[in-house]
Each structure stands twice: as C-alpha cells, then as structure tokens.
PDB file of C-alpha atoms in Angstrom:
ATOM      1  CA  MET O  28      19.369  21.980 -54.945  1.00 72.00           C
ATOM      2  CA  ASP O  29      16.317  23.071 -56.891  1.00 85.00           C
ATOM      3  CA  ALA O  30      16.376  23.807 -60.591  1.00 90.00           C
ATOM      4  CA  ARG O  31      15.625  27.349 -61.689  1.00 91.00           C
ATOM      5  CA  LEU O  32      13.171  26.032 -64.281  1.00 87.00           C
ATOM      6  CA  ASN O  33      11.180  22.840 -64.486  1.00 85.00           C
ATOM      7  CA  TYR O  34      11.375  21.696 -68.084  1.00 85.00           C
ATOM      8  CA  VAL O  35       8.445  19.298 -67.622  1.00 82.00           C
ATOM      9  CA  THR O  36       5.841  21.848 -66.606  1.00 84.00           C
ATOM     10  CA  GLY O  37       4.578  24.957 -68.287  1.00 78.00           C
ATOM     11  CA  PRO O  38       3.417  25.517 -71.842  1.00 85.00           C
ATOM     12  CA  THR O  39       6.731  26.425 -73.501  1.00 89.00           C
ATOM     13  CA  ALA O  40       9.453  24.023 -72.354  1.00 88.00           C
ATOM     14  CA  PRO O  41       7.694  20.713 -73.107  1.00 87.00           C
ATOM     15  CA  LYS O  42       6.857  21.849 -76.657  1.00 89.00           C
ATOM     16  CA  ALA O  43      10.447  22.761 -77.463  1.00 90.00           C
ATOM     17  CA  LEU O  44      12.063  19.909 -75.559  1.00 90.00           C
ATOM     18  CA  LYS O  45      10.137  17.238 -77.442  1.00 91.00           C
ATOM     19  CA  TYR O  46      12.246  18.211 -80.467  1.00 93.00           C
ATOM     20  CA  VAL O  47      15.452  18.206 -78.429  1.00 92.00           C
ATOM     21  CA  MET O  48      14.613  14.733 -77.106  1.00 90.00           C
ATOM     22  CA  ALA O  49      13.796  13.530 -80.635  1.00 92.00           C
ATOM     23  CA  ALA O  50      17.188  14.792 -81.832  1.00 93.00           C
ATOM     24  CA  GLY O  51      18.886  12.950 -78.968  1.00 90.00           C
ATOM     25  CA  LYS O  52      17.066   9.740 -79.936  1.00 92.00           C
ATOM     26  CA  GLU O  53      18.181  10.093 -83.553  1.00 93.00           C
ATOM     27  CA  LEU O  54      21.786  10.617 -82.446  1.00 92.00           C
ATOM     28  CA  ARG O  55      21.741   7.364 -80.446  1.00 91.00           C
ATOM     29  CA  GLU O  56      20.696   5.546 -83.610  1.00 93.00           C
ATOM     30  CA  MET O  57      23.491   6.987 -85.776  1.00 93.00           C
ATOM     31  CA  PRO O  58      26.370   4.694 -86.799  1.00 93.00           C
ATOM     32  CA  LEU O  59      28.787   5.641 -84.027  1.00 95.00           C
ATOM     33  CA  PRO O  60      29.598   2.931 -81.455  1.00 94.00           C
ATOM     34  CA  ALA O  61      27.451   3.273 -78.340  1.00 93.00           C
ATOM     35  CA  ALA O  62      30.504   3.199 -76.052  1.00 94.00           C
ATOM     36  CA  THR O  63      32.083   6.044 -78.026  1.00 96.00           C
ATOM     37  CA  GLN O  64      28.872   8.041 -77.817  1.00 96.00           C
ATOM     38  CA  GLU O  65      28.738   7.754 -74.029  1.00 95.00           C
ATOM     39  CA  LEU O  66      32.457   8.521 -73.585  1.00 97.00           C
ATOM     40  CA  VAL O  67      32.163  11.613 -75.782  1.00 98.00           C
ATOM     41  CA  ALA O  68      28.960  12.773 -74.059  1.00 97.00           C
ATOM     42  CA  LEU O  69      30.637  12.317 -70.691  1.00 98.00           C
ATOM     43  CA  ARG O  70      33.812  14.180 -71.697  1.00 98.00           C
ATOM     44  CA  VAL O  71      31.932  17.147 -73.164  1.00 98.00           C
ATOM     45  CA  SER O  72      29.837  17.312 -69.994  1.00 98.00           C
ATOM     46  CA  GLN O  73      32.945  17.174 -67.799  1.00 98.00           C
ATOM     47  CA  ILE O  74      34.538  20.061 -69.686  1.00 96.00           C
ATOM     48  CA  ASN O  75      31.383  22.149 -69.366  1.00 96.00           C
ATOM     49  CA  GLY O  76      30.742  21.146 -65.758  1.00 97.00           C
ATOM     50  CA  CYS O  77      27.229  19.840 -66.392  1.00 97.00           C
ATOM     51  CA  ALA O  78      26.372  17.783 -63.317  1.00 97.00           C
ATOM     52  CA  ALA O  79      23.064  16.480 -64.705  1.00 96.00           C
ATOM     53  CA  CYS O  80      24.670  15.224 -67.922  1.00 96.00           C
ATOM     54  CA  ILE O  81      27.649  13.706 -66.107  1.00 97.00           C
ATOM     55  CA  ASP O  82      25.171  11.849 -63.888  1.00 97.00           C
ATOM     56  CA  MET O  83      23.176  10.665 -66.897  1.00 95.00           C
ATOM     57  CA  HIS O  84      26.033   9.569 -69.132  1.00 95.00           C
ATOM     58  CA  THR O  85      28.026   7.893 -66.374  1.00 97.00           C
ATOM     59  CA  LYS O  86      24.988   5.815 -65.448  1.00 96.00           C
ATOM     60  CA  GLU O  87      24.008   5.080 -69.061  1.00 94.00           C
ATOM     61  CA  ALA O  88      27.549   3.953 -69.864  1.00 95.00           C
ATOM     62  CA  ALA O  89      27.726   1.750 -66.757  1.00 96.00           C
ATOM     63  CA  ALA O  90      24.339   0.217 -67.563  1.00 93.00           C
ATOM     64  CA  ALA O  91      25.628  -0.583 -71.060  1.00 91.00           C
ATOM     65  CA  GLY O  92      28.613  -2.421 -69.555  1.00 93.00           C
ATOM     66  CA  GLU O  93      31.275   0.285 -69.436  1.00 95.00           C
ATOM     67  CA  THR O  94      33.840  -0.307 -66.690  1.00 96.00           C
ATOM     68  CA  SER O  95      34.274   1.989 -63.724  1.00 96.00           C
ATOM     69  CA  VAL O  96      37.973   2.281 -64.563  1.00 97.00           C
ATOM     70  CA  ARG O  97      37.309   3.664 -68.030  1.00 97.00           C
ATOM     71  CA  LEU O  98      34.592   5.980 -66.740  1.00 97.00           C
ATOM     72  CA  SER O  99      36.924   7.306 -64.059  1.00 96.00           C
ATOM     73  CA  LEU O 100      39.691   7.900 -66.574  1.00 98.00           C
ATOM     74  CA  VAL O 101      37.695   9.795 -69.220  1.00 98.00           C
ATOM     75  CA  ALA O 102      38.759  13.122 -67.699  1.00 97.00           C
ATOM     76  CA  VAL O 103      42.423  12.154 -68.148  1.00 98.00           C
ATOM     77  CA  TRP O 104      42.114  10.099 -71.328  1.00 98.00           C
ATOM     78  CA  ARG O 105      45.431  11.357 -72.759  1.00 97.00           C
ATOM     79  CA  GLU O 106      47.386   9.656 -69.982  1.00 98.00           C
ATOM     80  CA  ALA O 107      45.146   6.581 -69.746  1.00 98.00           C
ATOM     81  CA  THR O 108      45.932   3.339 -71.557  1.00 97.00           C
ATOM     82  CA  VAL O 109      42.379   1.957 -71.464  1.00 98.00           C
ATOM     83  CA  PHE O 110      41.009   3.698 -74.575  1.00 98.00           C
ATOM     84  CA  THR O 111      41.360   2.579 -78.180  1.00 97.00           C
ATOM     85  CA  GLU O 112      42.991   4.837 -80.743  1.00 98.00           C
ATOM     86  CA  ALA O 113      39.564   5.456 -82.264  1.00 98.00           C
ATOM     87  CA  GLU O 114      38.112   6.459 -78.887  1.00 98.00           C
ATOM     88  CA  ARG O 115      41.096   8.718 -78.251  1.00 98.00           C
ATOM     89  CA  ALA O 116      40.545  10.430 -81.619  1.00 98.00           C
ATOM     90  CA  ALA O 117      36.849  10.924 -80.801  1.00 98.00           C
ATOM     91  CA  LEU O 118      37.645  12.340 -77.357  1.00 98.00           C
ATOM     92  CA  GLU O 119      40.210  14.726 -78.832  1.00 97.00           C
ATOM     93  CA  LEU O 120      37.739  15.964 -81.443  1.00 97.00           C
ATOM     94  CA  ALA O 121      35.084  16.329 -78.726  1.00 97.00           C
ATOM     95  CA  GLU O 122      37.428  18.429 -76.597  1.00 95.00           C
ATOM     96  CA  GLU O 123      38.403  20.782 -79.403  1.00 95.00           C
ATOM     97  CA  GLY O 124      34.798  21.000 -80.594  1.00 95.00           C
ATOM     98  CA  THR O 125      33.717  21.939 -77.076  1.00 95.00           C
ATOM     99  CA  ARG O 126      36.512  24.415 -76.458  1.00 93.00           C
ATOM    100  CA  VAL O 127      36.035  26.428 -79.645  1.00 88.00           C
ATOM    101  CA  ALA O 128      36.279  29.708 -77.748  1.00 83.00           C
ATOM    102  CA  ASP O 129      39.597  28.592 -76.248  1.00 80.00           C
ATOM    103  CA  ALA O 130      41.031  27.365 -79.549  1.00 65.00           C
ATOM    104  CA  ALA O 131      40.606  30.300 -81.917  1.00 68.00           C
ATOM    105  CA  GLY O 132      40.896  28.084 -84.982  1.00 77.00           C
ATOM    106  CA  GLY O 133      38.262  25.601 -83.835  1.00 85.00           C
ATOM    107  CA  VAL O 134      39.084  21.960 -84.510  1.00 91.00           C
ATOM    108  CA  ASP O 135      42.649  21.610 -85.753  1.00 92.00           C
ATOM    109  CA  ASP O 136      43.225  19.872 -89.122  1.00 95.00           C
ATOM    110  CA  GLU O 137      45.433  17.244 -87.471  1.00 96.00           C
ATOM    111  CA  VAL O 138      42.739  16.438 -84.921  1.00 96.00           C
ATOM    112  CA  TRP O 139      40.206  16.071 -87.719  1.00 97.00           C
ATOM    113  CA  ALA O 140      42.582  13.854 -89.717  1.00 98.00           C
ATOM    114  CA  ARG O 141      43.116  11.545 -86.726  1.00 98.00           C
ATOM    115  CA  ALA O 142      39.364  11.175 -86.307  1.00 98.00           C
ATOM    116  CA  ALA O 143      38.918  10.585 -90.048  1.00 98.00           C
ATOM    117  CA  ARG O 144      41.405   7.685 -89.894  1.00 98.00           C
ATOM    118  CA  HIS O 145      39.024   5.846 -87.564  1.00 98.00           C
ATOM    119  CA  TYR O 146      35.565   6.989 -88.611  1.00 98.00           C
ATOM    120  CA  ASP O 147      33.859   7.177 -91.978  1.00 97.00           C
ATOM    121  CA  GLU O 148      31.866  10.197 -93.137  1.00 97.00           C
ATOM    122  CA  GLU O 149      28.607   9.046 -91.527  1.00 96.00           C
ATOM    123  CA  GLN O 150      30.337   8.370 -88.225  1.00 97.00           C
ATOM    124  CA  LEU O 151      32.128  11.731 -88.344  1.00 98.00           C
ATOM    125  CA  THR O 152      28.779  13.385 -88.982  1.00 97.00           C
ATOM    126  CA  ALA O 153      27.360  11.589 -85.950  1.00 97.00           C
ATOM    127  CA  LEU O 154      30.366  12.592 -83.855  1.00 98.00           C
ATOM    128  CA  VAL O 155      30.134  16.271 -84.812  1.00 97.00           C
ATOM    129  CA  MET O 156      26.390  16.313 -84.205  1.00 97.00           C
ATOM    130  CA  LEU O 157      26.813  14.569 -80.845  1.00 97.00           C
ATOM    131  CA  VAL O 158      29.441  17.065 -79.667  1.00 97.00           C
ATOM    132  CA  SER O 159      27.209  19.952 -80.749  1.00 97.00           C
ATOM    133  CA  PHE O 160      24.118  18.397 -79.169  1.00 97.00           C
ATOM    134  CA  MET O 161      25.885  17.750 -75.871  1.00 97.00           C
ATOM    135  CA  ASN O 162      27.131  21.335 -75.703  1.00 97.00           C
ATOM    136  CA  MET O 163      23.536  22.521 -76.157  1.00 96.00           C
ATOM    137  CA  ALA O 164      22.169  20.065 -73.570  1.00 96.00           C
ATOM    138  CA  ASN O 165      24.893  21.077 -71.117  1.00 97.00           C
ATOM    139  CA  ARG O 166      23.945  24.711 -71.469  1.00 96.00           C
ATOM    140  CA  LEU O 167      20.243  24.010 -70.979  1.00 95.00           C
ATOM    141  CA  ASN O 168      21.078  22.224 -67.731  1.00 95.00           C
ATOM    142  CA  ILE O 169      23.806  24.540 -66.439  1.00 96.00           C
ATOM    143  CA  ILE O 170      21.882  27.777 -66.973  1.00 96.00           C
ATOM    144  CA  THR O 171      18.897  26.418 -65.074  1.00 94.00           C
ATOM    145  CA  GLN O 172      20.970  24.545 -62.463  1.00 94.00           C
ATOM    146  CA  GLN O 173      19.410  21.145 -63.091  1.00 93.00           C
ATOM    147  CA  PRO O 174      20.370  18.881 -60.170  1.00 92.00           C
ATOM    148  CA  ALA O 175      22.278  15.624 -60.486  1.00 93.00           C
ATOM    149  CA  GLY O 176      22.081  12.318 -58.694  1.00 89.00           C
ATOM    150  CA  ASN O 177      18.590  11.004 -59.392  1.00 91.00           C
ATOM    151  CA  TYR O 178      18.914   9.969 -63.026  1.00 89.00           C
ATOM    152  CA  GLN O 179      17.897   6.386 -63.789  1.00 92.00           C
ATOM    153  CA  PRO O 180      19.367   4.638 -66.870  1.00 90.00           C
ATOM    154  CA  GLY O 181      16.895   4.724 -69.749  1.00 84.00           C
ATOM    155  CA  GLN O 182      14.891   7.551 -68.183  1.00 84.00           C
ATOM    156  CA  PHE O 183      14.974   9.705 -71.317  1.00 79.00           C
ATOM    157  CA  HIS O 184      15.033   6.949 -73.938  1.00 70.00           C
TER     158      HIS O 184
END
C-alpha cells in the first residue's frame, strides 16, 4: 500500500508537521504515566481504525515493557481484568472523547468523575490533550492512507 501523500517531502507538510511532532513530544513529557499514554493512544487508534498509529503505539508500548496480553486486551478493556482502575477510567474517557459524534452529550459527567478520582488536574489536562491529539493524528494518517508495519520504536521521538 502506498500513502496518498508523503508527509516528509514537499514544501508544505514538513513545515506544518514539525509543530505536530513538537506537540506530540510535549504530550509525552506531561505528568500522565507512560503506560497510560500508550494504552490510550492505542485505544483511540483502534476506535478510529488508524493502522499506522496502532502499529506505532503497539510497538512503543511493547518496547517500554508492556505485556502482549495487555496490548491484546485493550480493545476489550471492559471485560479484561489486567487493567488498573485508573487505566480503566482513562480508557473510558478516551472512548467517549473519541466518539463525540456517537455520544451527543460528549463525555458523560460520570465518566469524567471516575477519571477525576484517579488523576489530578494536570493529568486530566494531559489525558484530554492526548485524546484530542490522537484523534487528529489518526485523521492525518487515515485520510492519506499511511501504511502500517514498518514503524520502529523511537522513530518519531
């Protein structure tokens, strides 16, 4: 599969993407546990069907020590017993934040309250920004049909 656009070449894409990449770097440095960041990024990408991001975040999580069992169960986290209550709250918020068109009210107050029991204001800010960032990154990749399979951990860091 060939991508519709090459984001590395041309005069426009590299200029804009340097800011996108800088935002991604800042997000990684926010006070949200790295494992939670990768699980959330993976779940948002699964919902949106972004092959390139699923490839990236599965490999990044594995390289950081995440188990194959937990990675395999992210898609069915509600029924899985391998996630902490905090991770479950983050995944639930990520799902509702990604499916805003499906849930007319956006993120439900109860979902927000569950997340707020586990994360302070700075962490909630990081979580909301990560969900929003991943939805944007997914769309950049899906629209242009960016291929998956060749990502190497640390490639964009």
